[in-house]
PDB file of C-alpha atoms in Angstrom:
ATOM      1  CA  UNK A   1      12.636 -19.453  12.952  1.00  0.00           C
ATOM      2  CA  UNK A   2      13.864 -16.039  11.783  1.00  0.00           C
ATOM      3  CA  UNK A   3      12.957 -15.558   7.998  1.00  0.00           C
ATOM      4  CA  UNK A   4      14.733 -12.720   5.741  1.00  0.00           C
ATOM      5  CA  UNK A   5      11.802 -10.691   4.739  1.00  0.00           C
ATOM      6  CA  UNK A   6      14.252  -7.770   2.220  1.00  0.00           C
ATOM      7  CA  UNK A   7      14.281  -9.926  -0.998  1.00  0.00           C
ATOM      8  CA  UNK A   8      10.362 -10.122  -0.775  1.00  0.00           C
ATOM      9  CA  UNK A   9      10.262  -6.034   0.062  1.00  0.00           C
ATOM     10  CA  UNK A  10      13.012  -5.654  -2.101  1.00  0.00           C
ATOM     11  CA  UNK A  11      10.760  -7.444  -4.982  1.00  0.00           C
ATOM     12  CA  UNK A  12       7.514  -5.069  -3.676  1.00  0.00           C
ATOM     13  CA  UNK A  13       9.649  -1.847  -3.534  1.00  0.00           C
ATOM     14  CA  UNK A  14      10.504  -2.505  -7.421  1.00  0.00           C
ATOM     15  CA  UNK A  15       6.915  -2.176  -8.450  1.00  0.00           C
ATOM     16  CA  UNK A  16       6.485   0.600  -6.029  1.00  0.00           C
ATOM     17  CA  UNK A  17       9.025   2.426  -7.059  1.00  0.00           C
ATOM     18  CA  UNK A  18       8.504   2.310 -10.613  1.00  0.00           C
ATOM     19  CA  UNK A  19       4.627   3.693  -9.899  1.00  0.00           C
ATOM     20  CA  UNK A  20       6.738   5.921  -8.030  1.00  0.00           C
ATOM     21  CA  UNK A  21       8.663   7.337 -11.108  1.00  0.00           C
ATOM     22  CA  UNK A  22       5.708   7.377 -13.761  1.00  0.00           C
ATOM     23  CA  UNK A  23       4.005   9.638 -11.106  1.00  0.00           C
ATOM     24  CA  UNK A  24       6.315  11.870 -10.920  1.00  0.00           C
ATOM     25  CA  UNK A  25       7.829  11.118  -7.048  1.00  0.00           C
ATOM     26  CA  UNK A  26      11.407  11.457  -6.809  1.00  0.00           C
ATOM     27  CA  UNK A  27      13.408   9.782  -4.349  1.00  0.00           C
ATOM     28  CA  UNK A  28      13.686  12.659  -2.444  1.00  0.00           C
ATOM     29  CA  UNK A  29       9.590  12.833  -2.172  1.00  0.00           C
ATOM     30  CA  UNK A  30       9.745   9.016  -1.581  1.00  0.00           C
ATOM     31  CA  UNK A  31      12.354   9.206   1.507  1.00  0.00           C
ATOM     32  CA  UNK A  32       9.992  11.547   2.686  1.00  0.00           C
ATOM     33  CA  UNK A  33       6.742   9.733   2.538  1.00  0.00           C
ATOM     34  CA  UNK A  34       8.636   6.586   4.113  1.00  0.00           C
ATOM     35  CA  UNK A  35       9.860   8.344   7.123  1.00  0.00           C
ATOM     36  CA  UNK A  36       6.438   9.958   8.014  1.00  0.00           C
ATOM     37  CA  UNK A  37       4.838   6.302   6.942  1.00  0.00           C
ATOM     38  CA  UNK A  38       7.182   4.689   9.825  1.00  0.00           C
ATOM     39  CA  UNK A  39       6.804   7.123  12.422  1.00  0.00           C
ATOM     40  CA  UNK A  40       2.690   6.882  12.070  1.00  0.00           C
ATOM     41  CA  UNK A  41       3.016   2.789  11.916  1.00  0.00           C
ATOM     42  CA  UNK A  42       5.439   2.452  15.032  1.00  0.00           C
ATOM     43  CA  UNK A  43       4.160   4.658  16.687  1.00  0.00           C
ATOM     44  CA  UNK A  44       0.793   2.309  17.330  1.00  0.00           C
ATOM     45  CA  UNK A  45       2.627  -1.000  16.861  1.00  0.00           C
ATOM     46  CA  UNK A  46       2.174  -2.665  19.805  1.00  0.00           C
ATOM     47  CA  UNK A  47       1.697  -0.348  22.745  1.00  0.00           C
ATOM     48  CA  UNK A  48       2.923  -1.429  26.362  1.00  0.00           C
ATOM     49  CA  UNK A  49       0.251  -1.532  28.066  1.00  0.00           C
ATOM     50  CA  UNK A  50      -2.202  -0.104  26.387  1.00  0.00           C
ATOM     51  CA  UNK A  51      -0.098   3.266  26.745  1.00  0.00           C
ATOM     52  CA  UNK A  52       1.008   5.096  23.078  1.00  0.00           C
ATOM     53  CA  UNK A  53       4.495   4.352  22.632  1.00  0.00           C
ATOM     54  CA  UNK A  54       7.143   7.169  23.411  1.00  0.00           C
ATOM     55  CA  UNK A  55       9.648   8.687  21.283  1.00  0.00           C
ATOM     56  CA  UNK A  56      12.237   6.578  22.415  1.00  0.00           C
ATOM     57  CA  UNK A  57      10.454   3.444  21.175  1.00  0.00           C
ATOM     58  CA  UNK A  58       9.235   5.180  17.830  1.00  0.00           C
ATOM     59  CA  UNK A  59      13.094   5.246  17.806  1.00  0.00           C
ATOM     60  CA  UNK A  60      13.927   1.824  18.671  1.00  0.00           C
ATOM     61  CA  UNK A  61      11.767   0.321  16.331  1.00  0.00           C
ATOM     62  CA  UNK A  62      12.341   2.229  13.369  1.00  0.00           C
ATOM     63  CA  UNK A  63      16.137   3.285  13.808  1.00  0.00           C
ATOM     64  CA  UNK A  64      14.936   7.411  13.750  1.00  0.00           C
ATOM     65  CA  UNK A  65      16.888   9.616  15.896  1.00  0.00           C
ATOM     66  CA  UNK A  66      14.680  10.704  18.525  1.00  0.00           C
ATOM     67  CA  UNK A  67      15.024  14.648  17.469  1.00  0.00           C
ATOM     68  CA  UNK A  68      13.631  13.219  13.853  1.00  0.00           C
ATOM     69  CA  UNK A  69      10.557  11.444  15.628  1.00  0.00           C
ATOM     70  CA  UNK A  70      10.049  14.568  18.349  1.00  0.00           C
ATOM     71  CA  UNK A  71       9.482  16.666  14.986  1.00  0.00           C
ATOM     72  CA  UNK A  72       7.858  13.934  13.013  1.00  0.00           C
ATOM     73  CA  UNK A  73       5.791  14.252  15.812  1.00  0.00           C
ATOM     74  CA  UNK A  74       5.413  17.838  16.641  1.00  0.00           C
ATOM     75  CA  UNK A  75       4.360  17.801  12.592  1.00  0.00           C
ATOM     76  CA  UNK A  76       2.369  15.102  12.227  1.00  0.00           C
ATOM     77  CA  UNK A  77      -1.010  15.979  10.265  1.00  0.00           C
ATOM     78  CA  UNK A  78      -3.549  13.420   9.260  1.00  0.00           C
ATOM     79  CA  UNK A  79      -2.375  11.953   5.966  1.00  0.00           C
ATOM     80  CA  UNK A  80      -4.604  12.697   2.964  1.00  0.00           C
ATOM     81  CA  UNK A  81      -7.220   9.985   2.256  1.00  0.00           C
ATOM     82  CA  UNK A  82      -8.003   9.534  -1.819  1.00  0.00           C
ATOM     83  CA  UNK A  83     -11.033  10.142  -2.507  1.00  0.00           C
ATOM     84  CA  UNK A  84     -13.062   8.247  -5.787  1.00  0.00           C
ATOM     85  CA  UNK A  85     -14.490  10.453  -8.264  1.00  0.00           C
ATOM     86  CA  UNK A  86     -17.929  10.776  -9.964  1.00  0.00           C
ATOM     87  CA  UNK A  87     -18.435   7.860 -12.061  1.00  0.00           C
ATOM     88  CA  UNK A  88     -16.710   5.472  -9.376  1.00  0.00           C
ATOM     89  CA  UNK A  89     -19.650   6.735  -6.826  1.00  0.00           C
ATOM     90  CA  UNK A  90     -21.964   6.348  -9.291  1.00  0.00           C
ATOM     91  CA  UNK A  91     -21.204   2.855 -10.370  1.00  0.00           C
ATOM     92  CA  UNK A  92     -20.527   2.230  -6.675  1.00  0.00           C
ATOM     93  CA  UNK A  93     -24.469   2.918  -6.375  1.00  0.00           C
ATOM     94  CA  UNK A  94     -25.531   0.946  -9.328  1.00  0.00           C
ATOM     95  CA  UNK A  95     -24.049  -1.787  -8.231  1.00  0.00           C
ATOM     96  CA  UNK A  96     -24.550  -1.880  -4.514  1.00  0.00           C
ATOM     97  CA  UNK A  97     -28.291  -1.645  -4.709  1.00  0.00           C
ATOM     98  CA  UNK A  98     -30.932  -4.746  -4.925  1.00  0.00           C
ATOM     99  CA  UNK A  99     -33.244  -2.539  -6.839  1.00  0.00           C
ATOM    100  CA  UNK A 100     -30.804  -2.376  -9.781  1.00  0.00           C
ATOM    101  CA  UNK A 101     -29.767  -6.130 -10.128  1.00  0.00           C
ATOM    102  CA  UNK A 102     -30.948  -9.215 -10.973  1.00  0.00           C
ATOM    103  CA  UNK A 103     -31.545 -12.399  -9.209  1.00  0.00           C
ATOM    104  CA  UNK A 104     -27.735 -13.363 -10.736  1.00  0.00           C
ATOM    105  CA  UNK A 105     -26.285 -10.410  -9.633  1.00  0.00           C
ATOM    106  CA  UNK A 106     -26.458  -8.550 -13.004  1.00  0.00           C
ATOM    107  CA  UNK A 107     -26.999  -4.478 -13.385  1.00  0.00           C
ATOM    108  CA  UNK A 108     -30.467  -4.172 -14.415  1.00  0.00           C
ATOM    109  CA  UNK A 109     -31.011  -1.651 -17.540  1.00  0.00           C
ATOM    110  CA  UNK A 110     -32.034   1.552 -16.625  1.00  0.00           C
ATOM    111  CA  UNK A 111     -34.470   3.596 -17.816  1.00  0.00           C
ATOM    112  CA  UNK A 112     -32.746   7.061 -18.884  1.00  0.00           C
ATOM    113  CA  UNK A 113     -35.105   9.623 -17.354  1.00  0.00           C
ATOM    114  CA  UNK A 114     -37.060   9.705 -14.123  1.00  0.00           C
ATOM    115  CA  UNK A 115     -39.921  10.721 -16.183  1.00  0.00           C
ATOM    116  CA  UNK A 116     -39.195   6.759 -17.862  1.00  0.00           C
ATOM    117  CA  UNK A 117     -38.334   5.095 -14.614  1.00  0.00           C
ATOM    118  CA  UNK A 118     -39.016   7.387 -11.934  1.00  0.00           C
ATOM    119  CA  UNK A 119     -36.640   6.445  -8.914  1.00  0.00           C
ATOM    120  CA  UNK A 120     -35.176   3.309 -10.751  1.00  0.00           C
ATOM    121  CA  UNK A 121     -33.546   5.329 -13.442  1.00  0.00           C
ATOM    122  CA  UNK A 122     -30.379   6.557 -14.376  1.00  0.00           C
ATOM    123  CA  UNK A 123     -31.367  10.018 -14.072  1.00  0.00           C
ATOM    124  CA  UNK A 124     -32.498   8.898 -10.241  1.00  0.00           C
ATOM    125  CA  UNK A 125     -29.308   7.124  -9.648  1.00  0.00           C
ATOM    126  CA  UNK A 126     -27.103  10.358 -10.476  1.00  0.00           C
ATOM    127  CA  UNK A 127     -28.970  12.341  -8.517  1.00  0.00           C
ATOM    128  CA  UNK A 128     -28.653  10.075  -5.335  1.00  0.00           C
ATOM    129  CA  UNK A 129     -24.727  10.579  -5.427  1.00  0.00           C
ATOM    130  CA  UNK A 130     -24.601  13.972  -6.532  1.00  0.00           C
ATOM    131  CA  UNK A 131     -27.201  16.264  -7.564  1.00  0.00           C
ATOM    132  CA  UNK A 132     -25.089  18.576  -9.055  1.00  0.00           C
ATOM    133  CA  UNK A 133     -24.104  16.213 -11.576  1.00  0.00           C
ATOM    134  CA  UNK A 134     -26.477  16.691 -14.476  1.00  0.00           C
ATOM    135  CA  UNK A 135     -26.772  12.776 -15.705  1.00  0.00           C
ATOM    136  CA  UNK A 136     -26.798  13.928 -19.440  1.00  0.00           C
ATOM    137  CA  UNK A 137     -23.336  15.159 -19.283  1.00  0.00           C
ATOM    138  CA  UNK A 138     -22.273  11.276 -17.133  1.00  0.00           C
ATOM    139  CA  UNK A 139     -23.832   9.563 -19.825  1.00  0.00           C
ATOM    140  CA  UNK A 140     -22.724  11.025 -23.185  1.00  0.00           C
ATOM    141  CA  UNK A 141     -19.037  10.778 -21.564  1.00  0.00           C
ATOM    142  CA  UNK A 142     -19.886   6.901 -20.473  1.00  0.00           C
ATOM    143  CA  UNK A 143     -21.136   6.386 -24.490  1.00  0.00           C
ATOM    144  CA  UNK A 144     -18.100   7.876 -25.798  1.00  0.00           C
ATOM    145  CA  UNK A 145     -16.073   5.491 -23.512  1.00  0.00           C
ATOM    146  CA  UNK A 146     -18.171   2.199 -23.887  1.00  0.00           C
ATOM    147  CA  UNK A 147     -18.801   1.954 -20.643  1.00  0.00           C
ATOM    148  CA  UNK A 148     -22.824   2.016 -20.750  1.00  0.00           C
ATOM    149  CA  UNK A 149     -25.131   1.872 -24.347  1.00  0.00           C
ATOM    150  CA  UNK A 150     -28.902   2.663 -24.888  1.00  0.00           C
ATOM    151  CA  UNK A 151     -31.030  -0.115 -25.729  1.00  0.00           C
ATOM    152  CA  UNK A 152     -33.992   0.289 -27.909  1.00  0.00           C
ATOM    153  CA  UNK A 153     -36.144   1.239 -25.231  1.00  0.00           C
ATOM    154  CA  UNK A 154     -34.181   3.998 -24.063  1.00  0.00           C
ATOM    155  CA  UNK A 155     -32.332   2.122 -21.544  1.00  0.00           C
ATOM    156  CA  UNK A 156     -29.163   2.401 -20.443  1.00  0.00           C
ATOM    157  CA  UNK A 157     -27.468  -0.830 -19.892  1.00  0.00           C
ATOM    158  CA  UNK A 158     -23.576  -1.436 -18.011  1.00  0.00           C
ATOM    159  CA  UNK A 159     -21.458  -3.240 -20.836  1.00  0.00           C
ATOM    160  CA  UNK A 160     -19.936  -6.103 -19.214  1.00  0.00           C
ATOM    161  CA  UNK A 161     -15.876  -5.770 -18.620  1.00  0.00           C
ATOM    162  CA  UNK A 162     -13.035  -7.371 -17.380  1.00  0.00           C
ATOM    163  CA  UNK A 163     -12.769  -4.645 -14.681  1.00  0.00           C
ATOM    164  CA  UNK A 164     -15.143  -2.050 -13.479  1.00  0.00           C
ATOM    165  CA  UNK A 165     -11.798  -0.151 -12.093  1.00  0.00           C
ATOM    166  CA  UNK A 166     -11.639   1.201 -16.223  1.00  0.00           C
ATOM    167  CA  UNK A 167     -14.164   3.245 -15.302  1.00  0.00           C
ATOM    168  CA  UNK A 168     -12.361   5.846 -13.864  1.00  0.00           C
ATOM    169  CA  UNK A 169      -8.502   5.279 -14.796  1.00  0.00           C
ATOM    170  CA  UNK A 170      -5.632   5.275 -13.023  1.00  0.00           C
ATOM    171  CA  UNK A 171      -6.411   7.126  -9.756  1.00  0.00           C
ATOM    172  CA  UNK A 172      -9.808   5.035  -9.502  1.00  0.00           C
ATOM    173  CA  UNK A 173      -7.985   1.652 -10.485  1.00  0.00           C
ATOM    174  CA  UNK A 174      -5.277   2.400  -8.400  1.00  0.00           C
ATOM    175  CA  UNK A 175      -7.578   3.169  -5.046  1.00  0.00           C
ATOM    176  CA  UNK A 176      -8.950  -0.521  -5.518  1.00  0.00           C
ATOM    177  CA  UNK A 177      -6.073  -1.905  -6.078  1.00  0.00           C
ATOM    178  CA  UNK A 178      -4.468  -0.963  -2.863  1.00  0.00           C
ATOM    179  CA  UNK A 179      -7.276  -1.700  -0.887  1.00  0.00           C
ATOM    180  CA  UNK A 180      -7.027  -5.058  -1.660  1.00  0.00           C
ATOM    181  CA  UNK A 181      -3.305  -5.524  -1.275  1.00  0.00           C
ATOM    182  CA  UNK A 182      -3.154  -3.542   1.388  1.00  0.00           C
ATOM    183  CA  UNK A 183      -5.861  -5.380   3.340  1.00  0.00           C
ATOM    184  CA  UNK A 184      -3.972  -8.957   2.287  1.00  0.00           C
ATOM    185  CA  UNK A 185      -0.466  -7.692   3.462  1.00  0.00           C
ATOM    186  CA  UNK A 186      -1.983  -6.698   6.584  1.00  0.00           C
ATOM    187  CA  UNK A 187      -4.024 -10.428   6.636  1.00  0.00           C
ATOM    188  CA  UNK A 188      -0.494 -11.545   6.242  1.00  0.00           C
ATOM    189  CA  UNK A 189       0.905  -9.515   8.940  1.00  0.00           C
ATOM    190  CA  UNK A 190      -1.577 -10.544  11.732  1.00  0.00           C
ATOM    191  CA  UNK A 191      -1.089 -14.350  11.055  1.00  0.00           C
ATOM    192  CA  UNK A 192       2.193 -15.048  10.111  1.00  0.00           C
ATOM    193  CA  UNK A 193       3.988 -12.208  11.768  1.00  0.00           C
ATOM    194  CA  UNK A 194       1.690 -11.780  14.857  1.00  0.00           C
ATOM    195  CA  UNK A 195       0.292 -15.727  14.981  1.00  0.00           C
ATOM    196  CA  UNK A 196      -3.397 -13.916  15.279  1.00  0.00           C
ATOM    197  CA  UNK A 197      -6.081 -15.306  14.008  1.00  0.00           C
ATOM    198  CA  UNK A 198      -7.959 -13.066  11.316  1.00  0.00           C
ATOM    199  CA  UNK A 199     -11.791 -14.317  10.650  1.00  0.00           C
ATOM    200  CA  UNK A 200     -11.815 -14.402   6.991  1.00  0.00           C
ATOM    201  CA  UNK A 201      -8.543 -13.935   5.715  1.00  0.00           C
ATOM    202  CA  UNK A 202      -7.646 -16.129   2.867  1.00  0.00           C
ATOM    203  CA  UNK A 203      -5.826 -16.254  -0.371  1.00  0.00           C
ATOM    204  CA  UNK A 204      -5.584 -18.864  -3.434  1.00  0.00           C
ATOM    205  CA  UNK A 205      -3.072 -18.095  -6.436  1.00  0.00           C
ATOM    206  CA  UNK A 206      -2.474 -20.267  -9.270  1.00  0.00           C
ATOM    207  CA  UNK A 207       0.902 -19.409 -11.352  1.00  0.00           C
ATOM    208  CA  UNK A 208       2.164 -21.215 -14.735  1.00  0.00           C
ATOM    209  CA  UNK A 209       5.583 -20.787 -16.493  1.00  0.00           C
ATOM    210  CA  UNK A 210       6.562 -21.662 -20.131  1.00  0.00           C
ATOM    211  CA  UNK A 211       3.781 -21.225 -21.902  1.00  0.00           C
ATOM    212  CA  UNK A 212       3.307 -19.360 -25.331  1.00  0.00           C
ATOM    213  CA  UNK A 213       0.692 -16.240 -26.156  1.00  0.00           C
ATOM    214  CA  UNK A 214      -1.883 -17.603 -26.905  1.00  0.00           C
ATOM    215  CA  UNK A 215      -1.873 -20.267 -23.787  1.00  0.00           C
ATOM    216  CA  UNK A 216      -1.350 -17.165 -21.261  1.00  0.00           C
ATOM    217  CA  UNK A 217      -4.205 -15.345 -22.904  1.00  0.00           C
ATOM    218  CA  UNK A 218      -6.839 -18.372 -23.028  1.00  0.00           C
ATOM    219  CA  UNK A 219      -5.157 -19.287 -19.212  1.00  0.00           C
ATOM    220  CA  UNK A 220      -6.463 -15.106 -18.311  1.00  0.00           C
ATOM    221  CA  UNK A 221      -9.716 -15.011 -20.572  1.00  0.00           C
ATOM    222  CA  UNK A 222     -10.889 -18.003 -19.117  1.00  0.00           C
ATOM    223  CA  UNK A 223      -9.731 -16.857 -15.633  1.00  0.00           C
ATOM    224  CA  UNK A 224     -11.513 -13.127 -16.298  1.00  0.00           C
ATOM    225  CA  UNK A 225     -15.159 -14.380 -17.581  1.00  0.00           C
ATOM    226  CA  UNK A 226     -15.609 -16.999 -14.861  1.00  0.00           C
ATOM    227  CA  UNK A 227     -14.100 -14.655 -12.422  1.00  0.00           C
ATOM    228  CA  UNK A 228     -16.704 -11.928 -13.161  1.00  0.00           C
ATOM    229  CA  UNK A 229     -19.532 -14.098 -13.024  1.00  0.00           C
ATOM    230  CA  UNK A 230     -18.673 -15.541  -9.311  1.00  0.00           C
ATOM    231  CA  UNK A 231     -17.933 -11.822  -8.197  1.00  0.00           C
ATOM    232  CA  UNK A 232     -21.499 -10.981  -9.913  1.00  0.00           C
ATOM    233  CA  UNK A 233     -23.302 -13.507  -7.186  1.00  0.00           C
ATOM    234  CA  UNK A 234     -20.701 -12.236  -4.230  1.00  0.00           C
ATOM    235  CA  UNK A 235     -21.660  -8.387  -4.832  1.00  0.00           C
ATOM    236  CA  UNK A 236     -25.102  -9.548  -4.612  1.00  0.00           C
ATOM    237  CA  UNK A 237     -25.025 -11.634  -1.435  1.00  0.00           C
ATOM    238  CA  UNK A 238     -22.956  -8.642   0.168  1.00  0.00           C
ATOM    239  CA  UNK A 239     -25.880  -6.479  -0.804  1.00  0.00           C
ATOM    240  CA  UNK A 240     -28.055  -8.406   0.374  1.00  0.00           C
ATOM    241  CA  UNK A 241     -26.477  -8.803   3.838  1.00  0.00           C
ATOM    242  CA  UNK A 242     -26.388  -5.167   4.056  1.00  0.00           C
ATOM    243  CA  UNK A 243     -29.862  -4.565   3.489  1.00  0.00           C
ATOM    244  CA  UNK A 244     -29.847  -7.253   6.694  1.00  0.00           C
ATOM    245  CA  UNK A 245     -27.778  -6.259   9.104  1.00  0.00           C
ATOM    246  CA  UNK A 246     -28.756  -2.473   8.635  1.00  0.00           C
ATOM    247  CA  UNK A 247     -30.093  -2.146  11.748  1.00  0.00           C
ATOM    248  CA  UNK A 248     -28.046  -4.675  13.898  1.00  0.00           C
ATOM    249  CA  UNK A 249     -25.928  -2.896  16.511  1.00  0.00           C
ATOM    250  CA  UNK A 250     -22.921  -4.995  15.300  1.00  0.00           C
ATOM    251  CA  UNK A 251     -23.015  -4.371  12.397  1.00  0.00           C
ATOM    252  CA  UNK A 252     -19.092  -2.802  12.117  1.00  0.00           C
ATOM    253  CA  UNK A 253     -17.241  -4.888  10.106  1.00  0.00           C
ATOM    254  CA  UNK A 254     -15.934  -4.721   5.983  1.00  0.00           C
ATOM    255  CA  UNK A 255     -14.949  -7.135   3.493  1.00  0.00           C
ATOM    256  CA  UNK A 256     -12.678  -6.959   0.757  1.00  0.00           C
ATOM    257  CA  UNK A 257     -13.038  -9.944  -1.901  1.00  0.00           C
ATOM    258  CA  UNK A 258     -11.186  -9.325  -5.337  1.00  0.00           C
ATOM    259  CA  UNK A 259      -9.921 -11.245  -8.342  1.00  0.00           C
ATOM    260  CA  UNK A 260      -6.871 -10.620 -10.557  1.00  0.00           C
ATOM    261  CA  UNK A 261      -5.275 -11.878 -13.595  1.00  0.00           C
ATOM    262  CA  UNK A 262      -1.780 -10.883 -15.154  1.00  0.00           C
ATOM    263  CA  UNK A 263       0.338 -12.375 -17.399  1.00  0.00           C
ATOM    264  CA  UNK A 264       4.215 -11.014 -19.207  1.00  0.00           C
ATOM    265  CA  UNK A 265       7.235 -11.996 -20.508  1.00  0.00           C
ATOM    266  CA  UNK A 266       8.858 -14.913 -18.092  1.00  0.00           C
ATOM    267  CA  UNK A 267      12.421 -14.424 -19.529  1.00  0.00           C
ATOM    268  CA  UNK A 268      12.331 -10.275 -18.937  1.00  0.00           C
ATOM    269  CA  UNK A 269      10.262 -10.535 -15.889  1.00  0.00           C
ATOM    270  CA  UNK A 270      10.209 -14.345 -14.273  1.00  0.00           C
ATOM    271  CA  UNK A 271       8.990 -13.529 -10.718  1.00  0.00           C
ATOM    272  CA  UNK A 272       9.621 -14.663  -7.728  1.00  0.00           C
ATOM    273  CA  UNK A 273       8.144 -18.350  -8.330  1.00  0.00           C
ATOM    274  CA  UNK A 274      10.021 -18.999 -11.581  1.00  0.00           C
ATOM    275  CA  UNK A 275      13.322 -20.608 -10.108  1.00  0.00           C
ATOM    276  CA  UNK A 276      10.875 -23.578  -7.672  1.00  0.00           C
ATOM    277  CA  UNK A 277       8.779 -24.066 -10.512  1.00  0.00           C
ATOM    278  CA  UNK A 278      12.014 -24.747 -13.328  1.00  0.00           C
ATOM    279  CA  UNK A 279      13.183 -27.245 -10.714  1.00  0.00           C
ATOM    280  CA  UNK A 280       9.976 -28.850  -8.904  1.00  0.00           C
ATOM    281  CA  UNK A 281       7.859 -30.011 -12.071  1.00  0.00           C
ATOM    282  CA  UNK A 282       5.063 -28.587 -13.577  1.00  0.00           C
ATOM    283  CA  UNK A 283       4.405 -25.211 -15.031  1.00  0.00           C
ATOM    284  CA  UNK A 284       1.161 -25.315 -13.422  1.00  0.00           C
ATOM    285  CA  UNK A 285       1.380 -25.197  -9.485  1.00  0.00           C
ATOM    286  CA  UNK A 286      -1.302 -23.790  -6.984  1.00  0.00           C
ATOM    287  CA  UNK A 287       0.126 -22.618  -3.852  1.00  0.00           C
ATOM    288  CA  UNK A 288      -2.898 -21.400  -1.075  1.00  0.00           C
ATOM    289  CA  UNK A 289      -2.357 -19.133   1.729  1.00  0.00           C
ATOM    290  CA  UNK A 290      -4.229 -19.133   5.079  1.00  0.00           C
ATOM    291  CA  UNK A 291      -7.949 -19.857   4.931  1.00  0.00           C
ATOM    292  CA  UNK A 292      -9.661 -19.296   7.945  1.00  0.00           C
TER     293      UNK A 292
END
């Protein structure tokens, strides 16, 4: 049965849109960016075949004229790829190393100079991602954010937060975020859209309406500290498995496993569950995607 997918892009666009705007993209920019984003996507999307698919399929799928795909085409560079900055590749290291956590999966403190801790320092760890970093200067900026403190012993130990993507703002926090919703709309995609099975794909979201403040904010605390502490022991088993399968030949394949809270207004922004969840009962209501 054919299903209206607009209002649900419709809903998406909104968001996108409005990131859109506080970045400075104008419409004009946007229209842009679209057209080159559906000529790269149709233009793999589903070959006959095997074959790539020709200009007049580009155009059949996506409604271009076949003069805008020829120079879409004739045009086409490879798009930019964002790249994380400094302090996301270092914390990447920190925390993707067995030598720097715990049994639990918690950041081990680390000495501040090699001279201290030799190559399990902070000093060490800088230099691994980028030696011409000087790890002074990466540490008196992560004091004057919070993001690290010195212990008695000279140590420099991670403070625990609700999300390492603070560490490096916006363009950081933005990368992960579209990792992970890009990798569950395309999850989506292949098994709903495409009936393929995806190893792994999954999804759980619990959603309540009417509540006050201070019920959202216990609701997302709660949600947060727990949350951190099961994504402590997942980090650690993927490290683990890494160290593993280093040298296995098949070893070609990613994961993406990430948490979430949010909470607003319901009356200026009720969402797209707010009008089954008025009628169907409780506030409370888990709904579960596909778990294979």
């Amino acid at each position: 049965m054919h299903f209206d997918f607009s209002p649900l892009l419709r809903y998406l666009l909104r968001r996108l849109v409005r990131i859109a705007i506080s970045s400075g993209i104008t419409y004009q920019a946007f229209c842009k960016l679209l057209r080159s984003v559906y000529f790269e996507v149709a233009s793999e999307f589903e070959p006959v075949k095997g074959k790539p698919n020709s200009d007049s399929r580009v155009s059949l799928l996506t409604g271009l004229p076949r003069r805008e795909v020829r120079a879409l085409r004739e045009s086409a560079d490879a798009p930019p790829q964002p790249k994380p900055n400094i302090e996301r590749l270092v914390l990447d290291a920190w925390t993707s190393s067995l030598d720097f956590m715990d049994a639990h999966g918690d950041m081990l403190p680390l000495p501040r100079t090699q001279r201290q801790g030799g190559t399990r320092s902070f000093e060490a760890l800088v230099e691994r991602v980028n030696k011409d970093i000087r790890a002074r200067a990466l540490l008196d900026e992560w004091l004057r954010k919070g993001f690290v403190t010195l212990d008695e012993q000279d140590r420099v130990v991670l403070v625990q937060r609700r999300s390492t993507g603070l560490v490096e703002g916006a363009s950081g926090t933005g990368l992960l975020l579209s990792e992970m919703v890009s990798d569950l709309l395309h999850g989506f995609d292949q098994v709903y859209l495409h009936e393929q099975p995806v190893p792994g794909f999954g999804f759980n979201v619990v959603y309540g309406h009417r509540l006050t403040e201070a019920s959202a904010q216990l609701i997302c605390s709660t949600a947060q500290r727990e949350g951190v502490q099961l994504m402590k022991r997942i980090n650690r088993l993927v490290v683990e498995r890494e160290v593993l399968d280093a040298r296995s030949e098949g070893a070609t394949r990613r994961v993406m496993i990430g948490f979430g809270t949010y909470q607003t207004d319901g009356e200026q922004d009720p969402g797209l569950m707010a009008a089954g969840s008025a009628a169907d009962g409780p506030a409370g209501s888990p709904t579960a995607g596909h778990t294979a």
